[in-house]
PDB file of C-alpha atoms in Angstrom:
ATOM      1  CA  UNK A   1     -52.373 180.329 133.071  1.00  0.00           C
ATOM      2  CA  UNK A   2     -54.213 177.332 133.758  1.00  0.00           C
ATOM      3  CA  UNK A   3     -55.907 178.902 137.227  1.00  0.00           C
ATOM      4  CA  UNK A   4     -56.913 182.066 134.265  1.00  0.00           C
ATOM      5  CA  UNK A   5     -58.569 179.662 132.011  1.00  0.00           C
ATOM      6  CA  UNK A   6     -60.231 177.980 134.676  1.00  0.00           C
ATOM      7  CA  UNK A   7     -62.239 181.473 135.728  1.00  0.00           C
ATOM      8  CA  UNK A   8     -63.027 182.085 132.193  1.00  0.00           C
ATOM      9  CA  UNK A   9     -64.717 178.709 131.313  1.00  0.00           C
ATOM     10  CA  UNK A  10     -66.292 179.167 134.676  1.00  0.00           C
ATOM     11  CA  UNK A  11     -67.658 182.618 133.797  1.00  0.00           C
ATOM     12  CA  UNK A  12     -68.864 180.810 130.641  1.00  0.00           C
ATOM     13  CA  UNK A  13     -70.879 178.322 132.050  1.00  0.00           C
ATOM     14  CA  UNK A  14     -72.433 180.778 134.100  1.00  0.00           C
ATOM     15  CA  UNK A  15     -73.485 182.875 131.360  1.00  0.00           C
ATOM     16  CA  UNK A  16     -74.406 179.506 128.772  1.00  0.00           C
ATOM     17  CA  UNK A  17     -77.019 178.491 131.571  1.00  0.00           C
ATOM     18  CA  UNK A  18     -78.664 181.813 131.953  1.00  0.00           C
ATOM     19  CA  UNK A  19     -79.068 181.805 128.457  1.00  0.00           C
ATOM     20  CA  UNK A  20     -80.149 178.120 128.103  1.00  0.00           C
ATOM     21  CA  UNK A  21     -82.548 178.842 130.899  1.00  0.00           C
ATOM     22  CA  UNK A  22     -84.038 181.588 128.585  1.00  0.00           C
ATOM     23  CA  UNK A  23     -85.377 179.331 125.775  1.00  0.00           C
ATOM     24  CA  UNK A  24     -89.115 178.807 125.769  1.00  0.00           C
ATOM     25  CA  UNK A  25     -89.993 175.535 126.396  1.00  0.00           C
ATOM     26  CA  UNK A  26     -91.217 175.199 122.786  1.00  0.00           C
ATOM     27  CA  UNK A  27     -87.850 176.786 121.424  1.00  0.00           C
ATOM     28  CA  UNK A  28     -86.189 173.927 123.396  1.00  0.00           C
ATOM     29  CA  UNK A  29     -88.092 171.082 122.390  1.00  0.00           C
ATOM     30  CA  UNK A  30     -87.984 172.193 118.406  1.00  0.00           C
ATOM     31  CA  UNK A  31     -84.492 172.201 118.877  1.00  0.00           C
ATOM     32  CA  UNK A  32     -84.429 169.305 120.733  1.00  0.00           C
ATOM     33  CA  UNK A  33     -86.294 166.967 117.994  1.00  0.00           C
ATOM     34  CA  UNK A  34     -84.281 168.458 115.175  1.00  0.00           C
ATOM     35  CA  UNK A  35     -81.042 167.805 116.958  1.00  0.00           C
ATOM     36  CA  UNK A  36     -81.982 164.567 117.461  1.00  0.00           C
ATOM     37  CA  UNK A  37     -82.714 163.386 113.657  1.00  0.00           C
ATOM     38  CA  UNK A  38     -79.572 164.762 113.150  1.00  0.00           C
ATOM     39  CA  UNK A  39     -78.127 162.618 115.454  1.00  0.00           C
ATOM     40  CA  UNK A  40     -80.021 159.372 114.423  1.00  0.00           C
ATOM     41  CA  UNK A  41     -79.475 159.914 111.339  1.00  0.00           C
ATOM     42  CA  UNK A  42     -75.921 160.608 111.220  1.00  0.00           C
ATOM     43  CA  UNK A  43     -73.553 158.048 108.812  1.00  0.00           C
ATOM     44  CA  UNK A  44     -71.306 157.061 112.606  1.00  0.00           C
ATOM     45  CA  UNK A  45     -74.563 156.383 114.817  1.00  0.00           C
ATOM     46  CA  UNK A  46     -75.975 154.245 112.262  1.00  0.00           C
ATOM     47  CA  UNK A  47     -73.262 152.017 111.915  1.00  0.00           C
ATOM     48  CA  UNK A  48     -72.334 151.796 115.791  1.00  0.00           C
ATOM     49  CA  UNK A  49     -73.783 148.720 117.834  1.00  0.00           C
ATOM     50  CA  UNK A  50     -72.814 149.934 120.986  1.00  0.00           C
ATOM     51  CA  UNK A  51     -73.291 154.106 122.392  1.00  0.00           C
ATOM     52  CA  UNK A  52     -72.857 155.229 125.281  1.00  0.00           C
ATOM     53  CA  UNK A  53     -75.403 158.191 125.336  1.00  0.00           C
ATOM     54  CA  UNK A  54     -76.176 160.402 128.261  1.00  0.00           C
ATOM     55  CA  UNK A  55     -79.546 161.149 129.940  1.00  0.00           C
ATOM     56  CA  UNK A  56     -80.468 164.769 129.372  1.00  0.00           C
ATOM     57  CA  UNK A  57     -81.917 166.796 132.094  1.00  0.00           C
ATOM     58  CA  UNK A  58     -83.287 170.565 133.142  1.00  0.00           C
ATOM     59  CA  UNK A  59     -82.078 173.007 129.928  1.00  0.00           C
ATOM     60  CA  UNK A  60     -79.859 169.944 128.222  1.00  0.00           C
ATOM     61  CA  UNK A  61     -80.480 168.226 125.476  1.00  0.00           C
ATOM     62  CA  UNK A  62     -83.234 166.003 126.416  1.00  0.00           C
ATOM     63  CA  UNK A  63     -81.828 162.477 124.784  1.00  0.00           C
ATOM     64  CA  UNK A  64     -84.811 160.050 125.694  1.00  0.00           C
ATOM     65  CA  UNK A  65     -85.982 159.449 122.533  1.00  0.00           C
ATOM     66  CA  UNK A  66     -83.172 159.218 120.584  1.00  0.00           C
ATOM     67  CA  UNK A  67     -81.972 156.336 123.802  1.00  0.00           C
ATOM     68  CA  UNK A  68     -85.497 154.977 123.243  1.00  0.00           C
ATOM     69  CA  UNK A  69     -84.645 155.118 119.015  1.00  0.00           C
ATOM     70  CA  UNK A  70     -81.682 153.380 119.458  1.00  0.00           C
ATOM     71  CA  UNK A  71     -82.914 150.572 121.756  1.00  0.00           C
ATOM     72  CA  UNK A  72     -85.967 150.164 119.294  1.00  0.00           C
ATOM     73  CA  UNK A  73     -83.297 149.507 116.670  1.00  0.00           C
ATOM     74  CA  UNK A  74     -81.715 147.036 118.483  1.00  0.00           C
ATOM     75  CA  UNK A  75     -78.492 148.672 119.292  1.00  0.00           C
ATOM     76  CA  UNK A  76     -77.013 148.260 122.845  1.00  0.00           C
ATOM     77  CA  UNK A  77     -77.326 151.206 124.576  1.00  0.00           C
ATOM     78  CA  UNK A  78     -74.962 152.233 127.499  1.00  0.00           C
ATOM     79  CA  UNK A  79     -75.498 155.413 129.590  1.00  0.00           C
ATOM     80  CA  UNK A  80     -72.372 156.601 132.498  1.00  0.00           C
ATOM     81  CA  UNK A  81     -72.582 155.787 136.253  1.00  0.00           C
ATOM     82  CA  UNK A  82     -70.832 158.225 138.243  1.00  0.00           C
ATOM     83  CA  UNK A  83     -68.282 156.524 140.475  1.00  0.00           C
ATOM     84  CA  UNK A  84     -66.625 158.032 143.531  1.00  0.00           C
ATOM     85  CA  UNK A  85     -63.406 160.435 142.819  1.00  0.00           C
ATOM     86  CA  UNK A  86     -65.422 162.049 139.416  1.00  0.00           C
ATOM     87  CA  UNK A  87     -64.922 158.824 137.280  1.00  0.00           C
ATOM     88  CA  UNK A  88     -67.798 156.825 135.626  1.00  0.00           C
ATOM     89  CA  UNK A  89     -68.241 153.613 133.784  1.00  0.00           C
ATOM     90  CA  UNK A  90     -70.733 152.489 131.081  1.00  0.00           C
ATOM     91  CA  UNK A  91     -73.558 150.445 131.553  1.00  0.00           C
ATOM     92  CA  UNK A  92     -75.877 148.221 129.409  1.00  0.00           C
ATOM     93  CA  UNK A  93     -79.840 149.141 129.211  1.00  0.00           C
ATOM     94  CA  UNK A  94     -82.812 147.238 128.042  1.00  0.00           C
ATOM     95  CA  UNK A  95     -85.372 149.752 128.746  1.00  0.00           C
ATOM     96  CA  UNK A  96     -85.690 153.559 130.164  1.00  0.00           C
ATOM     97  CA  UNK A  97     -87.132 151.550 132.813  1.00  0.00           C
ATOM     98  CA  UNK A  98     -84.046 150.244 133.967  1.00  0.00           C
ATOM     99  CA  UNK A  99     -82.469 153.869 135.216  1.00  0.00           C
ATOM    100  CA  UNK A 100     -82.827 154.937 138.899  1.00  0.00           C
ATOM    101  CA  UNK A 101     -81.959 158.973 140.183  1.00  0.00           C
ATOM    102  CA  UNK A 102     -78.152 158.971 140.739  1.00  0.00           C
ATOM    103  CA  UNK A 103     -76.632 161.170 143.474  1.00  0.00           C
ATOM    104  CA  UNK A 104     -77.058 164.276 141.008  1.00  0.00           C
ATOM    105  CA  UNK A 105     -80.338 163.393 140.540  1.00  0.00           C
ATOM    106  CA  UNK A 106     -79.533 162.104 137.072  1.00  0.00           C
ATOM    107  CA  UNK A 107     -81.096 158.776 135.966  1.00  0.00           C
ATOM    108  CA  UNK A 108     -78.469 156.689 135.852  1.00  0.00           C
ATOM    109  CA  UNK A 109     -78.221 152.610 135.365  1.00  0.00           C
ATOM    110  CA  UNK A 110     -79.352 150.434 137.790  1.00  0.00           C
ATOM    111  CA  UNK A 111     -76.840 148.085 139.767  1.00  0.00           C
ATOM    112  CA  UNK A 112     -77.707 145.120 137.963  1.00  0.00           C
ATOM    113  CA  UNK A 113     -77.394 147.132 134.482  1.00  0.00           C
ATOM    114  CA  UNK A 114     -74.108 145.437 133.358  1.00  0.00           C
ATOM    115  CA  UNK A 115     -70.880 147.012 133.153  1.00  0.00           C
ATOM    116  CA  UNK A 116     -69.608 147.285 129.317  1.00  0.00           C
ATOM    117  CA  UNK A 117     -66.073 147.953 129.036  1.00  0.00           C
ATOM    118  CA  UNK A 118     -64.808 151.276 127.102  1.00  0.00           C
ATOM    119  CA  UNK A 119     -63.185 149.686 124.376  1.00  0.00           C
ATOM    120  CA  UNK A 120     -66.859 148.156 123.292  1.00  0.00           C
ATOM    121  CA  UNK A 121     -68.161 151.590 123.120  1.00  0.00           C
ATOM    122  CA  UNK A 122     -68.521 152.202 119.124  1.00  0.00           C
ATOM    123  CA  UNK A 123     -69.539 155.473 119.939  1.00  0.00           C
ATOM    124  CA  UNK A 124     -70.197 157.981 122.813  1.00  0.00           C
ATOM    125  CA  UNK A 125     -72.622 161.201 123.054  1.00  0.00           C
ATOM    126  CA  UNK A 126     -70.514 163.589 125.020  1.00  0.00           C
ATOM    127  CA  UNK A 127     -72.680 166.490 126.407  1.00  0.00           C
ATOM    128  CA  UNK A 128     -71.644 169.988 126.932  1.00  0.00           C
ATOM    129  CA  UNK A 129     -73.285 173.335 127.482  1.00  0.00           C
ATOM    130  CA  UNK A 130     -71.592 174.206 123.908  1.00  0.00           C
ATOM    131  CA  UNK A 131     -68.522 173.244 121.527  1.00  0.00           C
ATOM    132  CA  UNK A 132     -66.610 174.899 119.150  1.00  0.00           C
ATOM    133  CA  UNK A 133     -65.038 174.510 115.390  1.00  0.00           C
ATOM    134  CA  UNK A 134     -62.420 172.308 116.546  1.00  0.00           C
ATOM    135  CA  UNK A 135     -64.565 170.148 118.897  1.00  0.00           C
ATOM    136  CA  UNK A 136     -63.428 171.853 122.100  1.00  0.00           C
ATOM    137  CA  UNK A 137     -66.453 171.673 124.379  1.00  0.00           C
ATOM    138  CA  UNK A 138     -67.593 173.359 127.919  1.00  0.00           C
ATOM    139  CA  UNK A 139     -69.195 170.949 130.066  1.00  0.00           C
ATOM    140  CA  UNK A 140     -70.310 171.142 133.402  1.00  0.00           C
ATOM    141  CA  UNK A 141     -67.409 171.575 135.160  1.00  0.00           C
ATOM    142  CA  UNK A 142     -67.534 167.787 136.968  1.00  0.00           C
ATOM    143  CA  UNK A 143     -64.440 166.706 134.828  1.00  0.00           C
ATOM    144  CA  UNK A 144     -66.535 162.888 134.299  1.00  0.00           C
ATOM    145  CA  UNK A 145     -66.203 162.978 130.621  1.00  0.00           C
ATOM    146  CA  UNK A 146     -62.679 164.158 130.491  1.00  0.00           C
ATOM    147  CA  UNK A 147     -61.115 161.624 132.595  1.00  0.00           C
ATOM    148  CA  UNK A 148     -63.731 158.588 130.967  1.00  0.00           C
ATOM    149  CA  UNK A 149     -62.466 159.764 127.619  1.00  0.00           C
ATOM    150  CA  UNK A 150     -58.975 160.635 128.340  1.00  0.00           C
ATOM    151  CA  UNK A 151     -57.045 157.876 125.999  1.00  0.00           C
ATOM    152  CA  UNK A 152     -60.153 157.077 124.179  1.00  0.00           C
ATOM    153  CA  UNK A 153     -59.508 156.612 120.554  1.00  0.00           C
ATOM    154  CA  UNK A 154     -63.076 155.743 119.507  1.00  0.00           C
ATOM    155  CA  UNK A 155     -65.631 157.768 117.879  1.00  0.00           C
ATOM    156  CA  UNK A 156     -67.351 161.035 119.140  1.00  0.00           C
ATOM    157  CA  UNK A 157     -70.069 163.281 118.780  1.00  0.00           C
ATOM    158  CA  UNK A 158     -71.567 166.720 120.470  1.00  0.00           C
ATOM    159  CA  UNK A 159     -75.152 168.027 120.287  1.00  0.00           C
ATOM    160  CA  UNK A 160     -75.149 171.869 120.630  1.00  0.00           C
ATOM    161  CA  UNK A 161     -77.818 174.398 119.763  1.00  0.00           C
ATOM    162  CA  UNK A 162     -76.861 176.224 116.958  1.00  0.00           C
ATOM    163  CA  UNK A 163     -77.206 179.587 118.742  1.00  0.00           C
ATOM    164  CA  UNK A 164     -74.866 178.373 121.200  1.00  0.00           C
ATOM    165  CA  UNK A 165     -72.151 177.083 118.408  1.00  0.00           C
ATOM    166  CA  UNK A 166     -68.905 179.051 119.362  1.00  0.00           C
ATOM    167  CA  UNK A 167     -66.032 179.214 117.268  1.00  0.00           C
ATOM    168  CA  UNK A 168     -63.229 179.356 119.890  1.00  0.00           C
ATOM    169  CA  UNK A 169     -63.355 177.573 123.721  1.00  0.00           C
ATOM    170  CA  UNK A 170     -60.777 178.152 126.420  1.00  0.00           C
ATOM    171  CA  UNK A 171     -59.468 175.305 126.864  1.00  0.00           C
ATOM    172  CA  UNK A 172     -57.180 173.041 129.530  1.00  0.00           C
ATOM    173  CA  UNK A 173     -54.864 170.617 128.634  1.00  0.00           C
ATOM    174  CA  UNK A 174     -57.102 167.407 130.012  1.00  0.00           C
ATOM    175  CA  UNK A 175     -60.437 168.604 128.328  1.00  0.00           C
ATOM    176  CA  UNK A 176     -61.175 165.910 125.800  1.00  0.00           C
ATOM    177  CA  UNK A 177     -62.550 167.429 122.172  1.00  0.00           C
ATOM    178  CA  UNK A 178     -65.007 165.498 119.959  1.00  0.00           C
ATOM    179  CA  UNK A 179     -64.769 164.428 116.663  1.00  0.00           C
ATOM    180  CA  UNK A 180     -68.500 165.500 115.320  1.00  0.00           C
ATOM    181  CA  UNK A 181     -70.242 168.154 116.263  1.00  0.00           C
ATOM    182  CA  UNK A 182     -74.026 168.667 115.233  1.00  0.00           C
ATOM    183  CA  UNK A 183     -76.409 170.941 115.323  1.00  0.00           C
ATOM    184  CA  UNK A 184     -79.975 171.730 114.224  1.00  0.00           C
ATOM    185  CA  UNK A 185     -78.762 172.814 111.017  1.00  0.00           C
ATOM    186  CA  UNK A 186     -76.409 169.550 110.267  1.00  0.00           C
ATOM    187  CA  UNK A 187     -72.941 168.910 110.757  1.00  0.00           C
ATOM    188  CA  UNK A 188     -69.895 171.084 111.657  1.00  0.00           C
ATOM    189  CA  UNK A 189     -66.439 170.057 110.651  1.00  0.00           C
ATOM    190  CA  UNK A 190     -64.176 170.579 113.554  1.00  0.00           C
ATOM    191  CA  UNK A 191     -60.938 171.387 112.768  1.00  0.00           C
ATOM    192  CA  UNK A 192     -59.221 167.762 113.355  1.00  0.00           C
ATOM    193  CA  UNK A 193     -55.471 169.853 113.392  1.00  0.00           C
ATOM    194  CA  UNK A 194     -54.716 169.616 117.168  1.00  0.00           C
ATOM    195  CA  UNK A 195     -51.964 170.442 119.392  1.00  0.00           C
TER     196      UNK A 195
END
C-alpha cells in the first residue's frame, strides 16, 4: 500500500510541475502578490514573533517579500538549513543579505545565522506543490518538512494557488498536514478531523 501511494504522489508531482511551469510569468507573480497579503495579513502571522518561512524558488511561491515584510516589522525571521540525512534546523536572519546558495541551490542561512530552536517557532510556512481540504500537502518529495515537523504542535500554514487547491491528497502515514491553508482567494478550512 504504502510503495502504491508512493507512485501516485510521485506521478503527482510530476504532473503539478508541468503545470506550474505553464503559468506566465505575469500569472505567477499576480498570484504570487495576492497570496502573499493573504499571508501577511492573516490573524496567526500577525500575532507570531518568530516564523520560520521558506525561500521560494523556480515555479514556487516566491516568499521574498513577505520575509522582507516580516523583518521590516520587526519579527524574527527563521528560514530551514538542510542538514545531512534530509533533516533541517531553523535559523535567525537580519537581512536577505544574510542567505548563501545551499547544496540545492536554495538560499539558505549563513553559518553564523543562529540556530533557533523549534519550540520558539510561533509559526512555520510549510511549502508544497499543493494541499488539500484537510491540510494534506504534496511537497517535493525530500521528506525535510515531514521529519522537522513530525511532533510539532505549533502553528501552520500552506500557500497554494487556487487552481492547484485539491480536495483529496494521497497520503503516507509520516506526511505532516497544516493547519491553514490559503490561497489567492482567502482562507480554506481544512478539515481538522484526523486519523
Amino acid at each position: 500500500m504504502g510503495q502504491e501511494i508512493s507512485k501516485v504522489k510521485k506521478i503527482l508531482r510530476q504532473q503539478m510541475r508541468a503545470v506550474l511551469e505553464e503559468l506566465s510569468e505575469q500569472e505567477r507573480a499576480e498570484s504570487d502578490q495576492a497570496l502573499t497579503e493573504q499571508f501577511l495579513q492573516h490573524p496567526k502571522v500577525v500575532e507570531a514573533n518568530t516564523l520560520l518561512l521558506y525561500y521560494g524558488v523556480g515555479t514556487e511561491i516566491h516568499t521574498q517579500p513577505l520575509i522582507q515584510a516580516l523583518l521590516d516589522q520587526g519579527k524574527r525571521v527563521c528560514l530551514p538549513r538542510c542538514l545531512p540525512e534530509h533533516q533541517m534546523e531553523a535559523r535567525a536572519i537580519t537581512t536577505l543579505e544574510d542567505l548563501r546558495p545551499d547544496k540545492y541551490g536554495i538560499p539558505a542561512p549563513g553559518e553564523s545565522c543562529p540556530v533557533v530552536p523549534r519550540e520558539d517557532l510561533n509559526l512555520v510556512l510549510v511549502p508544497g506543490l499543493c494541499f488539500d481540504s484537510r491540510g494534506n500537502r504534496l511537497g517535493q518529495g525530500g521528506g525535510y518538512y515531514d521529519r522537522y515537523l513530525e511532533d510539532y504542535d505549533g502553528m501552520s500554514i500552506g500557500l497554494c494557488r487556487e487552481d492547484f487547491f485539491q480536495v483529496n491528497l494521497p497520503r503516507e502515514p509520516l506526511d505532516v498536514w497544516v493547519r491553514y491553508v490559503l490561497t489567492e482567494e482567502g482562507q480554506v478550512w481544512p478539515d481538522l478531523q484526523r486519523e
